[in-house]
PDB file of C-alpha atoms in Angstrom:
ATOM      1  CA  GLU F 317       1.435  17.066   2.974  1.00 53.00           C
ATOM      2  CA  GLN F 318      -0.115  19.532   0.581  1.00 65.00           C
ATOM      3  CA  GLY F 319      -3.080  17.557  -0.678  1.00 74.00           C
ATOM      4  CA  LEU F 320      -2.722  15.093  -3.515  1.00 82.00           C
ATOM      5  CA  ARG F 321      -0.826  17.425  -5.824  1.00 88.00           C
ATOM      6  CA  GLY F 322       1.986  15.011  -6.669  1.00 85.00           C
ATOM      7  CA  SER F 323      -0.295  12.114  -7.558  1.00 90.00           C
ATOM      8  CA  GLN F 324      -2.665  14.395  -9.478  1.00 92.00           C
ATOM      9  CA  HIS F 325       0.287  15.737 -11.457  1.00 94.00           C
ATOM     10  CA  GLN F 326       1.572  12.232 -12.193  1.00 94.00           C
ATOM     11  CA  VAL F 327      -1.860  11.106 -13.381  1.00 95.00           C
ATOM     12  CA  ALA F 328      -2.114  14.184 -15.625  1.00 96.00           C
ATOM     13  CA  ASP F 329       1.316  13.393 -17.083  1.00 95.00           C
ATOM     14  CA  LEU F 330       0.250   9.806 -17.796  1.00 95.00           C
ATOM     15  CA  GLN F 331      -2.974  11.005 -19.404  1.00 96.00           C
ATOM     16  CA  ASN F 332      -1.202  13.618 -21.530  1.00 96.00           C
ATOM     17  CA  ALA F 333       1.292  11.007 -22.731  1.00 96.00           C
ATOM     18  CA  GLY F 334      -1.491   8.495 -23.446  1.00 96.00           C
ATOM     19  CA  GLU F 335       0.133   6.036 -21.044  1.00 96.00           C
ATOM     20  CA  THR F 336      -2.609   5.305 -18.506  1.00 94.00           C
ATOM     21  CA  GLY F 337      -3.143   1.879 -20.072  1.00 94.00           C
ATOM     22  CA  GLN F 338       0.446   0.964 -19.280  1.00 94.00           C
ATOM     23  CA  VAL F 339      -0.117   1.221 -15.524  1.00 94.00           C
ATOM     24  CA  LEU F 340      -0.562  -2.340 -14.274  1.00 92.00           C
ATOM     25  CA  SER F 341      -1.078  -1.245 -10.683  1.00 94.00           C
ATOM     26  CA  MET F 342      -0.238   1.754  -8.529  1.00 96.00           C
ATOM     27  CA  LEU F 343       0.751   0.961  -4.942  1.00 97.00           C
ATOM     28  CA  ASN F 344       0.482   3.725  -2.351  1.00 96.00           C
ATOM     29  CA  MET F 345       2.267   3.036   0.935  1.00 95.00           C
ATOM     30  CA  ASP F 346       1.133   5.532   3.557  1.00 89.00           C
ATOM     31  CA  MET F 347       1.976   5.341   7.276  1.00 85.00           C
ATOM     32  CA  ILE F 348       3.229   1.775   6.977  1.00 90.00           C
ATOM     33  CA  GLY F 349       5.618   2.201   9.916  1.00 86.00           C
ATOM     34  CA  TYR F 350       3.104   3.084  12.615  1.00 83.00           C
ATOM     35  CA  SER F 351       1.137   0.796  14.869  1.00 86.00           C
ATOM     36  CA  GLY F 352      -1.151   2.097  17.572  1.00 82.00           C
ATOM     37  CA  ASP F 353      -0.967  -1.179  19.480  1.00 86.00           C
ATOM     38  CA  ALA F 354       0.565  -4.657  19.409  1.00 89.00           C
ATOM     39  CA  ASP F 355      -1.865  -5.742  16.671  1.00 91.00           C
ATOM     40  CA  LEU F 356      -0.025  -5.447  13.357  1.00 95.00           C
ATOM     41  CA  ASP F 357      -3.127  -4.702  11.297  1.00 96.00           C
ATOM     42  CA  CYS F 358      -2.845  -3.336   7.786  1.00 97.00           C
ATOM     43  CA  LEU F 359      -5.688  -1.716   5.877  1.00 97.00           C
ATOM     44  CA  LEU F 360      -5.857  -2.475   2.153  1.00 98.00           C
ATOM     45  CA  GLU F 361      -8.006   0.024   0.284  1.00 98.00           C
ATOM     46  CA  THR F 362      -9.188   0.377  -3.312  1.00 98.00           C
ATOM     47  CA  ASN F 363     -12.475   0.779  -5.207  1.00 98.00           C
ATOM     48  CA  PRO F 364     -14.832  -2.006  -6.391  1.00 98.00           C
ATOM     49  CA  PRO F 365     -13.500  -2.307  -9.975  1.00 98.00           C
ATOM     50  CA  TYR F 366     -10.124  -3.339  -8.541  1.00 98.00           C
ATOM     51  CA  ALA F 367     -11.302  -5.558  -5.680  1.00 98.00           C
ATOM     52  CA  ASP F 368      -9.125  -8.382  -7.034  1.00 98.00           C
ATOM     53  CA  LEU F 369      -6.090  -6.440  -5.773  1.00 98.00           C
ATOM     54  CA  LEU F 370      -7.359  -6.928  -2.218  1.00 98.00           C
ATOM     55  CA  ASP F 371      -7.088 -10.691  -2.689  1.00 98.00           C
ATOM     56  CA  VAL F 372      -3.595 -10.467  -4.189  1.00 97.00           C
ATOM     57  CA  TYR F 373      -2.260  -8.462  -1.249  1.00 98.00           C
ATOM     58  CA  ALA F 374      -4.197 -10.392   1.409  1.00 98.00           C
ATOM     59  CA  ASP F 375      -2.867 -13.670  -0.003  1.00 96.00           C
ATOM     60  CA  ALA F 376       0.700 -12.311   0.061  1.00 95.00           C
ATOM     61  CA  ALA F 377       0.191 -11.174   3.655  1.00 97.00           C
ATOM     62  CA  ALA F 378      -1.105 -14.595   4.694  1.00 96.00           C
ATOM     63  CA  ARG F 379       1.791 -16.334   2.989  1.00 93.00           C
ATOM     64  CA  TYR F 380       4.700 -14.135   4.024  1.00 92.00           C
ATOM     65  CA  THR F 381       3.730 -12.053   7.069  1.00 94.00           C
ATOM     66  CA  THR F 382       2.016 -12.020  10.431  1.00 95.00           C
ATOM     67  CA  LEU F 383      -0.170  -9.056   9.453  1.00 97.00           C
ATOM     68  CA  ARG F 384      -3.875  -9.028  10.167  1.00 98.00           C
ATOM     69  CA  ILE F 385      -5.554  -7.625   7.066  1.00 98.00           C
ATOM     70  CA  VAL F 386      -8.531  -5.270   7.011  1.00 98.00           C
ATOM     71  CA  THR F 387     -10.036  -4.305   3.638  1.00 98.00           C
ATOM     72  CA  SER F 388     -12.056  -1.411   2.273  1.00 98.00           C
ATOM     73  CA  LEU F 389     -13.665  -0.765  -1.103  1.00 98.00           C
ATOM     74  CA  ASN F 390     -14.226   2.897  -0.247  1.00 97.00           C
ATOM     75  CA  ALA F 391     -11.040   4.664  -1.340  1.00 95.00           C
ATOM     76  CA  PHE F 392     -10.521   8.213  -0.134  1.00 90.00           C
ATOM     77  CA  GLY F 393      -7.990  10.792   0.915  1.00 87.00           C
ATOM     78  CA  SER F 394      -4.661   9.408  -0.253  1.00 92.00           C
ATOM     79  CA  ASP F 395      -2.493   9.304  -3.369  1.00 93.00           C
ATOM     80  CA  HIS F 396      -4.112   6.206  -4.858  1.00 96.00           C
ATOM     81  CA  VAL F 397      -7.407   8.057  -5.402  1.00 96.00           C
ATOM     82  CA  PRO F 398      -6.377  10.155  -8.460  1.00 95.00           C
ATOM     83  CA  PHE F 399      -5.213   6.939 -10.155  1.00 96.00           C
ATOM     84  CA  LEU F 400      -8.494   5.189  -9.344  1.00 98.00           C
ATOM     85  CA  ASN F 401     -10.500   8.187 -10.541  1.00 97.00           C
ATOM     86  CA  ALA F 402      -8.615   8.034 -13.848  1.00 97.00           C
ATOM     87  CA  GLY F 403      -9.469   4.343 -14.299  1.00 97.00           C
ATOM     88  CA  MET F 404      -6.101   2.897 -13.277  1.00 97.00           C
ATOM     89  CA  PRO F 405      -5.759   0.011 -10.814  1.00 97.00           C
ATOM     90  CA  ALA F 406      -4.473   1.322  -7.488  1.00 98.00           C
ATOM     91  CA  LEU F 407      -4.280   0.180  -3.892  1.00 98.00           C
ATOM     92  CA  LEU F 408      -3.393   1.791  -0.571  1.00 97.00           C
ATOM     93  CA  THR F 409      -1.551  -0.065   2.179  1.00 98.00           C
ATOM     94  CA  ILE F 410      -1.756   1.782   5.501  1.00 94.00           C
ATOM     95  CA  GLU F 411      -1.692   0.895   9.177  1.00 92.00           C
ATOM     96  CA  ASN F 412      -5.274   0.303  10.244  1.00 91.00           C
ATOM     97  CA  ASP F 413      -4.817   2.570  13.297  1.00 86.00           C
ATOM     98  CA  TRP F 414      -3.630   5.517  11.180  1.00 79.00           C
ATOM     99  CA  ASP F 415      -6.356   7.816  12.483  1.00 78.00           C
ATOM    100  CA  SER F 416      -5.176   7.430  16.097  1.00 77.00           C
ATOM    101  CA  TYR F 417      -1.571   8.433  15.373  1.00 79.00           C
ATOM    102  CA  PRO F 418      -0.874  11.487  17.567  1.00 81.00           C
ATOM    103  CA  ASP F 419       1.942  12.711  15.289  1.00 79.00           C
ATOM    104  CA  TYR F 420      -0.092  12.490  12.042  1.00 76.00           C
ATOM    105  CA  HIS F 421       0.969  15.298   9.669  1.00 77.00           C
ATOM    106  CA  ARG F 422       3.072  16.992  12.358  1.00 81.00           C
ATOM    107  CA  GLY F 423       6.715  17.830  12.762  1.00 86.00           C
ATOM    108  CA  THR F 424       6.849  15.188  15.493  1.00 85.00           C
ATOM    109  CA  ASP F 425       6.324  12.418  12.928  1.00 82.00           C
ATOM    110  CA  VAL F 426       9.950  11.279  13.162  1.00 87.00           C
ATOM    111  CA  ALA F 427      11.920   8.041  12.824  1.00 86.00           C
ATOM    112  CA  ALA F 428      11.841   7.452  16.586  1.00 86.00           C
ATOM    113  CA  ASN F 429       8.088   6.795  16.268  1.00 83.00           C
ATOM    114  CA  VAL F 430       8.452   4.133  13.584  1.00 85.00           C
ATOM    115  CA  ASP F 431       7.411   0.578  14.398  1.00 89.00           C
ATOM    116  CA  LEU F 432      10.050  -1.352  12.467  1.00 91.00           C
ATOM    117  CA  GLN F 433       8.135  -4.631  12.601  1.00 93.00           C
ATOM    118  CA  MET F 434       4.997  -3.034  11.134  1.00 93.00           C
ATOM    119  CA  GLY F 435       7.037  -1.452   8.356  1.00 93.00           C
ATOM    120  CA  PHE F 436       8.945  -4.671   7.671  1.00 93.00           C
ATOM    121  CA  GLN F 437       5.811  -6.823   7.541  1.00 95.00           C
ATOM    122  CA  THR F 438       4.007  -4.366   5.253  1.00 96.00           C
ATOM    123  CA  LEU F 439       6.977  -4.081   2.893  1.00 95.00           C
ATOM    124  CA  ARG F 440       7.241  -7.855   2.809  1.00 93.00           C
ATOM    125  CA  MET F 441       3.580  -8.189   1.800  1.00 96.00           C
ATOM    126  CA  ASN F 442       3.926  -5.449  -0.814  1.00 96.00           C
ATOM    127  CA  VAL F 443       7.038  -6.968  -2.408  1.00 93.00           C
ATOM    128  CA  ALA F 444       5.427 -10.411  -2.621  1.00 92.00           C
ATOM    129  CA  ALA F 445       2.189  -9.006  -4.061  1.00 95.00           C
ATOM    130  CA  LEU F 446       4.002  -6.888  -6.650  1.00 94.00           C
ATOM    131  CA  ALA F 447       6.181  -9.847  -7.631  1.00 91.00           C
ATOM    132  CA  GLY F 448       3.062 -11.941  -8.135  1.00 90.00           C
ATOM    133  CA  LEU F 449       1.370  -9.206 -10.181  1.00 92.00           C
ATOM    134  CA  MET F 450       4.451  -9.068 -12.415  1.00 90.00           C
ATOM    135  CA  GLY F 451       4.403 -12.843 -12.865  1.00 88.00           C
ATOM    136  CA  LEU F 452       7.581 -13.462 -10.880  1.00 83.00           C
ATOM    137  CA  ASP F 453       8.120 -16.474  -8.671  1.00 68.00           C
ATOM    138  CA  GLU F 454       7.286 -15.051  -5.235  1.00 58.00           C
ATOM    139  CA  PRO F 455       9.411 -17.488  -3.201  1.00 61.00           C
ATOM    140  CA  ALA F 456      12.513 -16.435  -5.137  1.00 58.00           C
ATOM    141  CA  VAL F 457      12.003 -12.880  -3.899  1.00 59.00           C
ATOM    142  CA  PHE F 458      12.748 -13.964  -0.335  1.00 62.00           C
ATOM    143  CA  ALA F 459      15.804 -16.141  -0.992  1.00 56.00           C
ATOM    144  CA  ASP F 460      19.069 -15.922   0.965  1.00 54.00           C
ATOM    145  CA  GLY F 461      17.783 -15.888   4.520  1.00 54.00           C
ATOM    146  CA  PHE F 462      14.689 -13.758   4.049  1.00 52.00           C
ATOM    147  CA  GLU F 463      12.260 -16.661   3.959  1.00 52.00           C
ATOM    148  CA  PRO F 464       9.277 -16.521   6.320  1.00 48.00           C
TER     149      PRO F 464
END
């Protein structure tokens, strides 16, 4: 990872095109497939103006997953921050134990170290939350055998 160059560039493009107001919500999924222990705990992070996003995602987690949710209103260090700094709603979903991952930002961060259940549960929460934010019927998202 080379800093937040990609997200900073995308924000600049949106600003230059006058399209920042069209961003309903930016979702940053970082390290969603790691768990440092058996506790599938997901950190949801944004800044105070967008605290309502914490409720949307926590509600989706409670409804559709077994995740334990931890929240923070002190966004830092990941690709959601440039969006927040530019006044766009943004939220980070990340494994709460991210800072204990021994392969963090190393060449040893490979698929063999992925916790499939953590990734699955986080994706499930994110899909349900995004569907709700778009006004879709959340239960329909998990039809055909994907119900909780």
